[in-house]
Amino acid sequence: MQLYLDTANVEEIRQAADWGVICGVTTNPSLAAKENEDFGKILPTICDLVDGPISAEVISMDYEGMIKEARELAKVHQNVIIKIPVMPEGLRAVKTLAAEGIRVNVTLVFSVNQALLAARAGAAYVSPFLGRLDDIGQTGVALVKDIVDMIDLHELDTEVIAASIRHPEHVPAVALAGAHIATVPFKVLQQMFKHPLTDGGIDKFLEDWKKAQGGK
Ligand code: G3P
């Protein structure tokens, strides 16, 4: 399973890219709105920092608007993936864009039916939002597994991005559920490094080394 970073913050992306652990980035209008800079300026910078799929979302709700925005975004860099919500106008746009060779990540997926429709329309990726399902008392990881199983069973050419990841335990859960990609917030990526036995082990190694040097 690949890891993407779920943020529009350039500093977070720079750090995660330096650690060598991320293969792509996902953004959405809420994440872009948190930044002080215009997203039109941020997107090319992200593409320079990470040589992998970079999802940028359209905000139009009609087919013509989506297509216009998508074509503009796709011109920014060959790695730009267009994010479109799962809705009839959106899937119509997916079909047109896929025929033009523009890859789409269908977002806000909360059911196997939505994932199937997106895949049939030609989505390169589908993004089930597990944290938001957990929020309403359903099991997000179970949805990710069902979508992966459905895609495998019917040999559909769509990758599953487990999105709306809220804590480090979500990551192994979606990896074992077969997600192709997990997109994680920066805080979760930092938490993934952490284990008390690692921290304690490092302290003990350094302490023992220092003691031994003192005795020489
Ligand atoms: O990639 C989608 C993700 O950003 C949504 O996360 O935490 O707002 O549900 P969240």
Tab-separated table of C-alpha atoms and ligand atoms in Angstrom, residues 6-7 26-28 30-31 83 107 127-132 135 161-166 183 185, ligand 1:
chain	number	residue	atom	x	y	z
A	6	ASP	CA	-3.580	14.577	2.712
A	7	THR	CA	-2.797	18.283	2.941
A	26	THR	CA	-4.335	14.672	-2.014
A	27	THR	CA	-5.956	18.037	-1.434
A	28	ASN	CA	-9.542	19.227	-1.226
A	30	SER	CA	-11.304	22.591	2.790
A	31	LEU	CA	-7.584	21.814	3.012
A	83	LYS	CA	-10.847	15.117	-7.867
A	107	THR	CA	-14.237	11.519	-3.973
A	127	SER	CA	-11.742	7.658	-2.337
A	128	PRO	CA	-13.903	6.126	0.393
A	129	PHE	CA	-13.947	8.436	3.446
A	130	LEU	CA	-13.643	6.110	6.398
A	131	GLY	CA	-13.339	8.618	9.248
A	132	ARG	CA	-16.585	10.320	8.282
A	135	ASP	CA	-18.310	9.559	12.786
A	161	ILE	CA	-7.493	5.509	-1.862
A	162	ALA	CA	-8.512	5.140	1.787
A	163	ALA	CA	-9.255	8.751	2.774
A	164	SER	CA	-10.501	10.631	5.835
A	165	ILE	CA	-7.937	8.798	7.945
A	166	ARG	CA	-8.011	10.201	11.458
A	183	THR	CA	-3.885	9.258	2.221
A	185	PRO	CA	-2.857	13.875	7.405
B	1	G3P	O1	-8.964	13.073	1.686
B	1	G3P	C1	-10.193	13.397	2.265
B	1	G3P	C2	-10.002	13.880	3.640
B	1	G3P	O2	-9.275	15.050	3.606
B	1	G3P	C3	-11.227	14.096	4.449
B	1	G3P	O3	-10.817	13.979	5.755
B	1	G3P	O4	-10.904	14.268	8.172
B	1	G3P	O5	-12.057	15.923	6.652
B	1	G3P	O6	-12.974	13.627	6.951
B	1	G3P	P1	-11.744	14.485	6.944
